[in-house]
CSV table of C-alpha atoms and ligand atoms in Angstrom, one decimal:
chain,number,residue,atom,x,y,z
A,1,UNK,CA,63.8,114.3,30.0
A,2,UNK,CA,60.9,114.1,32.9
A,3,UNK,CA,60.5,110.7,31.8
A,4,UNK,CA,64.1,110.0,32.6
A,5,UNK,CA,63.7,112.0,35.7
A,6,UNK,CA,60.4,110.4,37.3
A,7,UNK,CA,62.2,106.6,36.0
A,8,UNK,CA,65.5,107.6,38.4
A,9,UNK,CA,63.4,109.0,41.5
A,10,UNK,CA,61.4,105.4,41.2
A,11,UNK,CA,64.7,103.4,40.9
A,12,UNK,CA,65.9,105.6,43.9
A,13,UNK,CA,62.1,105.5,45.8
A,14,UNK,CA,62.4,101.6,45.0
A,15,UNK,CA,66.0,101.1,46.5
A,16,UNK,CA,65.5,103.2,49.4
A,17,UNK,CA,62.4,100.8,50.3
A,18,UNK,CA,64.5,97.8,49.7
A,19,UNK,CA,67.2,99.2,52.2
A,20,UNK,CA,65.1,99.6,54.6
A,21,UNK,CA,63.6,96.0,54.4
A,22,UNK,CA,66.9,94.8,54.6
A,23,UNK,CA,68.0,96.8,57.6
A,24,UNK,CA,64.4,95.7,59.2
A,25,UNK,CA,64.7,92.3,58.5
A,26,UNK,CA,68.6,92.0,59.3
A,27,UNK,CA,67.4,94.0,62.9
A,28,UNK,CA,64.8,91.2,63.1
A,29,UNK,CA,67.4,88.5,62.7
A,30,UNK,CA,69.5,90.1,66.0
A,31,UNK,CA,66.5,90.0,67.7
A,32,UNK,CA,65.7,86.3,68.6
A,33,UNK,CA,65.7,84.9,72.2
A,34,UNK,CA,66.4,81.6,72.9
A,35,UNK,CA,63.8,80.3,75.1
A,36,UNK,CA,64.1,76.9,76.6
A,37,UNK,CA,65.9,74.7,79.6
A,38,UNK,CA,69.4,73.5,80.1
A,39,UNK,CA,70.5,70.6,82.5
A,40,UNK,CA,74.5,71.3,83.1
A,41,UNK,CA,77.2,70.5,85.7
A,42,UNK,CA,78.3,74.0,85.6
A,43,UNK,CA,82.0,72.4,87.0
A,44,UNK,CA,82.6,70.5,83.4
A,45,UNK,CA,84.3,71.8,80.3
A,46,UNK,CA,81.2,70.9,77.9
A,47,UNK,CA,78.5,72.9,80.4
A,48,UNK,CA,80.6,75.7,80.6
A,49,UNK,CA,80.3,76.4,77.1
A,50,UNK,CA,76.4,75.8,77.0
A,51,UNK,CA,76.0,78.0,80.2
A,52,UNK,CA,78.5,80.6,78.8
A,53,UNK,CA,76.8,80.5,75.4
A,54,UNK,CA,73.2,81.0,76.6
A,55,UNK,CA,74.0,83.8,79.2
A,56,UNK,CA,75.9,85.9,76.5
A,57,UNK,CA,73.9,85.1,74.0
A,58,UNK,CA,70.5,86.6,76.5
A,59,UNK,CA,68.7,83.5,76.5
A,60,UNK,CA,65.8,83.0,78.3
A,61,UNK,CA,66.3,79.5,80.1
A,62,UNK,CA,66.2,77.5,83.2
A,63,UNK,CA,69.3,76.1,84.8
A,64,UNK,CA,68.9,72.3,85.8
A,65,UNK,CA,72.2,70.8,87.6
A,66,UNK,CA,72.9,67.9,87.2
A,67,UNK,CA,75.0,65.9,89.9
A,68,UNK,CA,77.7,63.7,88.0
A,69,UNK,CA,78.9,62.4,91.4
A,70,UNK,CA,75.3,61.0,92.3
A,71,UNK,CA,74.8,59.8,89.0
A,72,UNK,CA,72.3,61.9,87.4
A,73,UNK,CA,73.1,61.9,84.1
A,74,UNK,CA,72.8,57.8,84.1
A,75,UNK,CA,69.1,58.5,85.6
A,76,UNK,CA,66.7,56.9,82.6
A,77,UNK,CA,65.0,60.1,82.6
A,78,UNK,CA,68.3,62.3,81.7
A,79,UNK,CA,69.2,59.7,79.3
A,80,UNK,CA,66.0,59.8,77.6
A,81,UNK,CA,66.9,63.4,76.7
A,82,UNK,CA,70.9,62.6,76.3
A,83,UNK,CA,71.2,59.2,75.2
A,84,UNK,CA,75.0,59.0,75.8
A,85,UNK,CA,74.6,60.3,79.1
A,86,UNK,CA,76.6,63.0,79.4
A,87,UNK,CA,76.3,66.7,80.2
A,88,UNK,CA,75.0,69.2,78.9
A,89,UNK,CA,71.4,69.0,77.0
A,90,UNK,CA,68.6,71.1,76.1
A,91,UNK,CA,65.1,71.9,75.5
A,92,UNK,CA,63.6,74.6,73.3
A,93,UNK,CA,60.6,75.6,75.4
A,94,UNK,CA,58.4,74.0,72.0
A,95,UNK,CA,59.9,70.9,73.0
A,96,UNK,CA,62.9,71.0,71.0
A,97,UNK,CA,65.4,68.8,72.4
A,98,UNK,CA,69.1,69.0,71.4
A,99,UNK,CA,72.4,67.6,73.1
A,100,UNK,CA,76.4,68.2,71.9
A,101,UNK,CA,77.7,71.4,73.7
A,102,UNK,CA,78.6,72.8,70.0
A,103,UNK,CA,75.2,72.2,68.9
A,104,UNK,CA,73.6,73.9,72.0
A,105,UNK,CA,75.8,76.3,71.8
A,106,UNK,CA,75.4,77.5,67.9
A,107,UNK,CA,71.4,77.5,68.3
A,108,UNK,CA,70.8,79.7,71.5
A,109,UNK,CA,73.4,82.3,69.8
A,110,UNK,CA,71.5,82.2,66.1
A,111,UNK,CA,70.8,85.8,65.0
A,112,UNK,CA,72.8,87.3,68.0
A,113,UNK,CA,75.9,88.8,67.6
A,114,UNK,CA,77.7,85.6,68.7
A,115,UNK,CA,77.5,84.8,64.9
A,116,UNK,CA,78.9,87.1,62.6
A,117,UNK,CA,76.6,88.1,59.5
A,118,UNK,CA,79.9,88.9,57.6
A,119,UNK,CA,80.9,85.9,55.2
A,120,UNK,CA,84.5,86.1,56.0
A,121,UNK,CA,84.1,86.3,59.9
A,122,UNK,CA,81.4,83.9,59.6
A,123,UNK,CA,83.9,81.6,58.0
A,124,UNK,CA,86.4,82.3,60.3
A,125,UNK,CA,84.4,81.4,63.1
A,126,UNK,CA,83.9,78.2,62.1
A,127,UNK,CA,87.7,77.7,61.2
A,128,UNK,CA,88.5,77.7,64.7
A,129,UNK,CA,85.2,76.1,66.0
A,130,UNK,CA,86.9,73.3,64.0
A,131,UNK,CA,90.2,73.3,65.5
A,132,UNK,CA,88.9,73.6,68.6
A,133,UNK,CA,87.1,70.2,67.9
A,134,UNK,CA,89.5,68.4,66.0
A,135,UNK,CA,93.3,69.9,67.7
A,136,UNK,CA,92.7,70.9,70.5
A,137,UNK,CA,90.7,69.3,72.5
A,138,UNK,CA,92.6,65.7,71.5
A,139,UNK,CA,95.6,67.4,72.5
A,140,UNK,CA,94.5,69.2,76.0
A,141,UNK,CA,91.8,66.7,77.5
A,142,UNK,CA,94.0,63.8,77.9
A,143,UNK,CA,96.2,66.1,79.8
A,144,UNK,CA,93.6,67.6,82.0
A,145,UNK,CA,91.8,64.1,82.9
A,146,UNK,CA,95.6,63.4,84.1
A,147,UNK,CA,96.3,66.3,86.0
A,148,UNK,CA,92.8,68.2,86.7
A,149,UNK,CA,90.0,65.3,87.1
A,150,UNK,CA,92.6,62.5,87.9
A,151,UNK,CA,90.4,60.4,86.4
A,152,UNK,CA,93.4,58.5,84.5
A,153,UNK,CA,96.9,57.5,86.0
A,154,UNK,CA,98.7,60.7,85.7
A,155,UNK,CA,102.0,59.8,82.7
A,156,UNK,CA,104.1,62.8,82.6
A,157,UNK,CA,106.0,61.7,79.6
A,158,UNK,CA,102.4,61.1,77.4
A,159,UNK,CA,101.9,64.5,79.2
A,160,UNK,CA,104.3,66.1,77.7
A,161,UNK,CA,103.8,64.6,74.3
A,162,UNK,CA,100.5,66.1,74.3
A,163,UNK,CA,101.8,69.5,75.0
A,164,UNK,CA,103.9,69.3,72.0
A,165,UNK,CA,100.9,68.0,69.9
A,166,UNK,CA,99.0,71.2,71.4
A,167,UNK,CA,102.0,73.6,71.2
A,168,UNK,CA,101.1,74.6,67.2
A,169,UNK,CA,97.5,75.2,67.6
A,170,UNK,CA,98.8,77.5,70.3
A,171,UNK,CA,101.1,79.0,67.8
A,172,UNK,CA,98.8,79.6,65.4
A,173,UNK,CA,96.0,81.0,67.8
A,174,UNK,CA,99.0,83.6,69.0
A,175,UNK,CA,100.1,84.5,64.6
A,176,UNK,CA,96.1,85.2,64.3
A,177,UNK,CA,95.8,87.1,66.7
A,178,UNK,CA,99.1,89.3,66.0
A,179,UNK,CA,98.4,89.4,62.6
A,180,UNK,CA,94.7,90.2,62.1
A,181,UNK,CA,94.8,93.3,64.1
A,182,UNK,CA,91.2,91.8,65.5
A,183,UNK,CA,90.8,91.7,69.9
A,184,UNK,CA,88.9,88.2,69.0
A,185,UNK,CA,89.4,85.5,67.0
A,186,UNK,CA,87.2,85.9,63.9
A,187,UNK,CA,86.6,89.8,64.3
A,188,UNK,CA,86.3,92.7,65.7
A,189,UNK,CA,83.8,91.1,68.3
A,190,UNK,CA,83.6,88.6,70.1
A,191,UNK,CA,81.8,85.1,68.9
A,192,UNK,CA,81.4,81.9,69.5
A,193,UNK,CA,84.9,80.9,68.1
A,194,UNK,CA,85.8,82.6,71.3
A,195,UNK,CA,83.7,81.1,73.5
A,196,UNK,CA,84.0,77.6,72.3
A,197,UNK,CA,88.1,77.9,74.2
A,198,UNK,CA,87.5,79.6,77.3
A,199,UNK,CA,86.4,76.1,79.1
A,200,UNK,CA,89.9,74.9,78.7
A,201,UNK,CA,92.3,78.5,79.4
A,202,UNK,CA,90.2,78.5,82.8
A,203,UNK,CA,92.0,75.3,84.1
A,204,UNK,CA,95.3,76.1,82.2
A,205,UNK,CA,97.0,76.7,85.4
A,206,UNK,CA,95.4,73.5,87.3
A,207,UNK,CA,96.6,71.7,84.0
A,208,UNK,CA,100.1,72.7,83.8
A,209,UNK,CA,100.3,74.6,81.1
A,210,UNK,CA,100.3,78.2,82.2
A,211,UNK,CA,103.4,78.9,81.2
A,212,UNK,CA,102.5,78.0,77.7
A,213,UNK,CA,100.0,80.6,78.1
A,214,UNK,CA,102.5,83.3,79.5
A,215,UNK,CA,104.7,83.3,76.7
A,216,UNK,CA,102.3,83.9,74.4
A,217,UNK,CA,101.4,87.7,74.6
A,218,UNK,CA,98.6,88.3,72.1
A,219,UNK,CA,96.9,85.2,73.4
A,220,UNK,CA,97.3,86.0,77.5
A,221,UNK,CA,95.7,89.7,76.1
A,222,UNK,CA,92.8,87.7,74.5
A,223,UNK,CA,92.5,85.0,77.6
A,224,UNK,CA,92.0,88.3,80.0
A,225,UNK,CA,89.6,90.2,77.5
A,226,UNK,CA,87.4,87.0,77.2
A,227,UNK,CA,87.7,85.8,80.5
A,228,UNK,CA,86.9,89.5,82.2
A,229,UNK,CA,83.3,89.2,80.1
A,230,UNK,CA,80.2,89.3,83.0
A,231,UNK,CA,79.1,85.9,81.3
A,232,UNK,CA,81.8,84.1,81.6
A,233,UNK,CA,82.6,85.5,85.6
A,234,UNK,CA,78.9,83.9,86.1
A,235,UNK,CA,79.9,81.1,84.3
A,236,UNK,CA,82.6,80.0,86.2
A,237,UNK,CA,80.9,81.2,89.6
A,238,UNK,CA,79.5,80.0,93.1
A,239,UNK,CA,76.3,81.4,91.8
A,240,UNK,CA,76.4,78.4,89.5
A,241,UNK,CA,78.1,76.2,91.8
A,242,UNK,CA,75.7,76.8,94.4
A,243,UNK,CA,72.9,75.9,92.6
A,244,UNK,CA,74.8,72.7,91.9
A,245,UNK,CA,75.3,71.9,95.1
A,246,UNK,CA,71.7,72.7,96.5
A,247,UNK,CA,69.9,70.4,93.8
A,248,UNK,CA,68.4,66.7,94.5
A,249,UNK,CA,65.9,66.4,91.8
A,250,UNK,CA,67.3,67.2,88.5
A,251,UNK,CA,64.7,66.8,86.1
A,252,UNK,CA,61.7,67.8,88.7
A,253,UNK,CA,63.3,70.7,90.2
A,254,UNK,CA,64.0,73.3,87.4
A,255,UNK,CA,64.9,76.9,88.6
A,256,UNK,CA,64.6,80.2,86.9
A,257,UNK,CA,67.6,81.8,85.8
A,258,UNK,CA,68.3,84.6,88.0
A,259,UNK,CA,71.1,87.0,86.7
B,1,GSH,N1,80.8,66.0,72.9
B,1,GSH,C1,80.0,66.1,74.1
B,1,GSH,C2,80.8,65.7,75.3
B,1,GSH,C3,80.0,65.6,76.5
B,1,GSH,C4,80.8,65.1,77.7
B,1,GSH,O1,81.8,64.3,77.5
B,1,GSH,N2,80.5,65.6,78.9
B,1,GSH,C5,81.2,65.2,80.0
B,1,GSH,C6,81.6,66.5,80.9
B,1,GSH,S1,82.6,67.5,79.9
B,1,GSH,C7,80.4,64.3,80.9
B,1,GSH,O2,79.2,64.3,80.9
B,1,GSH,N3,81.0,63.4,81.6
B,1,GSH,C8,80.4,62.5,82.5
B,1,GSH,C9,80.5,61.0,82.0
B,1,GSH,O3,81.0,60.8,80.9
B,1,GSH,O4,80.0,60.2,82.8
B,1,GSH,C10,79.6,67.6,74.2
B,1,GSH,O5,80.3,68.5,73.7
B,1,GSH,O6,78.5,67.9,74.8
């Protein structure tokens, strides 16, 4: 019988122990800081969701602008560290380098709460990560080099084709949203499956589409939640912009980060 006793307090001793190196080890895993550099044009789509992911995600970095008007991503330098030449990239401060907005974007968030330890948010982050990539953006950035950058002849009628190709990725972001119960589109909180969006509902209304926005309630709800977050108001703000505007150098003039 005290054999049986001392055998269940050592099962119970041993399992307690084991908790508690899980809870210390999963606390360890929220704890890391990404520590590097990122050159962005903090008026683009794809640096706004490098910027937005490094701000929320705490990470320790300095903001290099680069000036797409002067042609500072085409410098050898920048390309040398983006070989397509295009905003935004990044360096770890070990010299990591890295370029792709997604990419930057998932490694400054690893082990934050941007990324969900839960298997089925985790998976549902990366559901609409991947429409994001391969719906969405086909469908919108046509449509907002036409009407926002005027960087192609502006074609109402491929315009409005586009909105219908966008219209049921819209449908199905507004169903999710209803239906899950969730404030944000994986979970309870919010994540990088968030994030990866807001670039594009910011110019909605300099795109035409606000209206499609409007008439969705769940996801107008979801728009002002993410959009009222203090890292995306500095995203999209003069702070940034200012910067911007103020830099020459881009690769010799690095500045600290100053919330
Ligand atoms: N897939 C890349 C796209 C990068 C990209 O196209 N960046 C644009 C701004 S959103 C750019 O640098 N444009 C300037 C150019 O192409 O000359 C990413 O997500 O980082």
């Amino acid at each position: 019988m005290e054999l049986v006793a001392r055998r269940d307090l050592i099962l119970v001793v041993s399992g307690l122990g084991l908790g508690l190196v899980a809870l210390g080890l999963s606390r360890l895993r929220r704890r890391r800081v990404a520590r590097g550099q990122l050159w962005a044009s903090p008026l683009t789509t794809c640096s706004r969701r490098a910027i937005a992911a490094c701000v929320e995600a705490g990470a320790e970095f300095r903001f290099v602008p680069i000036h797409l008007a002067k042609g500072e991503h085409k410098l050898p330098q920048y390309v040398a560290l983006q070989p397509y030449g295009k905003v935004p990239a990044w360096r770890d401060a070990d010299g990591f380098d890295l370029f792709e907005s997604r990419a930057i974007m998932r490694h400054v968030a690893e082990g934050t709460q941007l990324i969900p330890t839960d298997a089925k948010a985790l998976a549902l982050m990366e559901q609409w990560i991947s429409v994001e990539y391969s719906y969405f953006y086909p469908a919108f950035m046509p449509i907002m080099y036409m009407r926002v950058l005027k960087k192609a002849p502006l074609d109402e009628t491929k315009c409005q084709q586009l909105r219908t190709e966008l219209e049921p990725t819209l449908d199905m972001m507004e169903a999710h949203l209803k239906l899950s119960g969730h404030p944000y589109l994986a979970c309870g909180q919010f994540t990088l499956a968030d994030l990866t969006y807001l670039c594009y509902f910011q110019v909605f209304g300099a795109a035409g589409l606000q209206d499609a926005l409007d008439k969705r309630p769940a996801l107008s709800h979801w728009w002002l939640r993410c959009s009222a977050r203090p890292s995306w108001k500095y995203t999209v703000s003069h702070a940034v912009v200012a910067d911007y505007a103020c830099t020459s150098d881009p690769l010799g003039r690095a500045k600290p980060w100053d919330p």
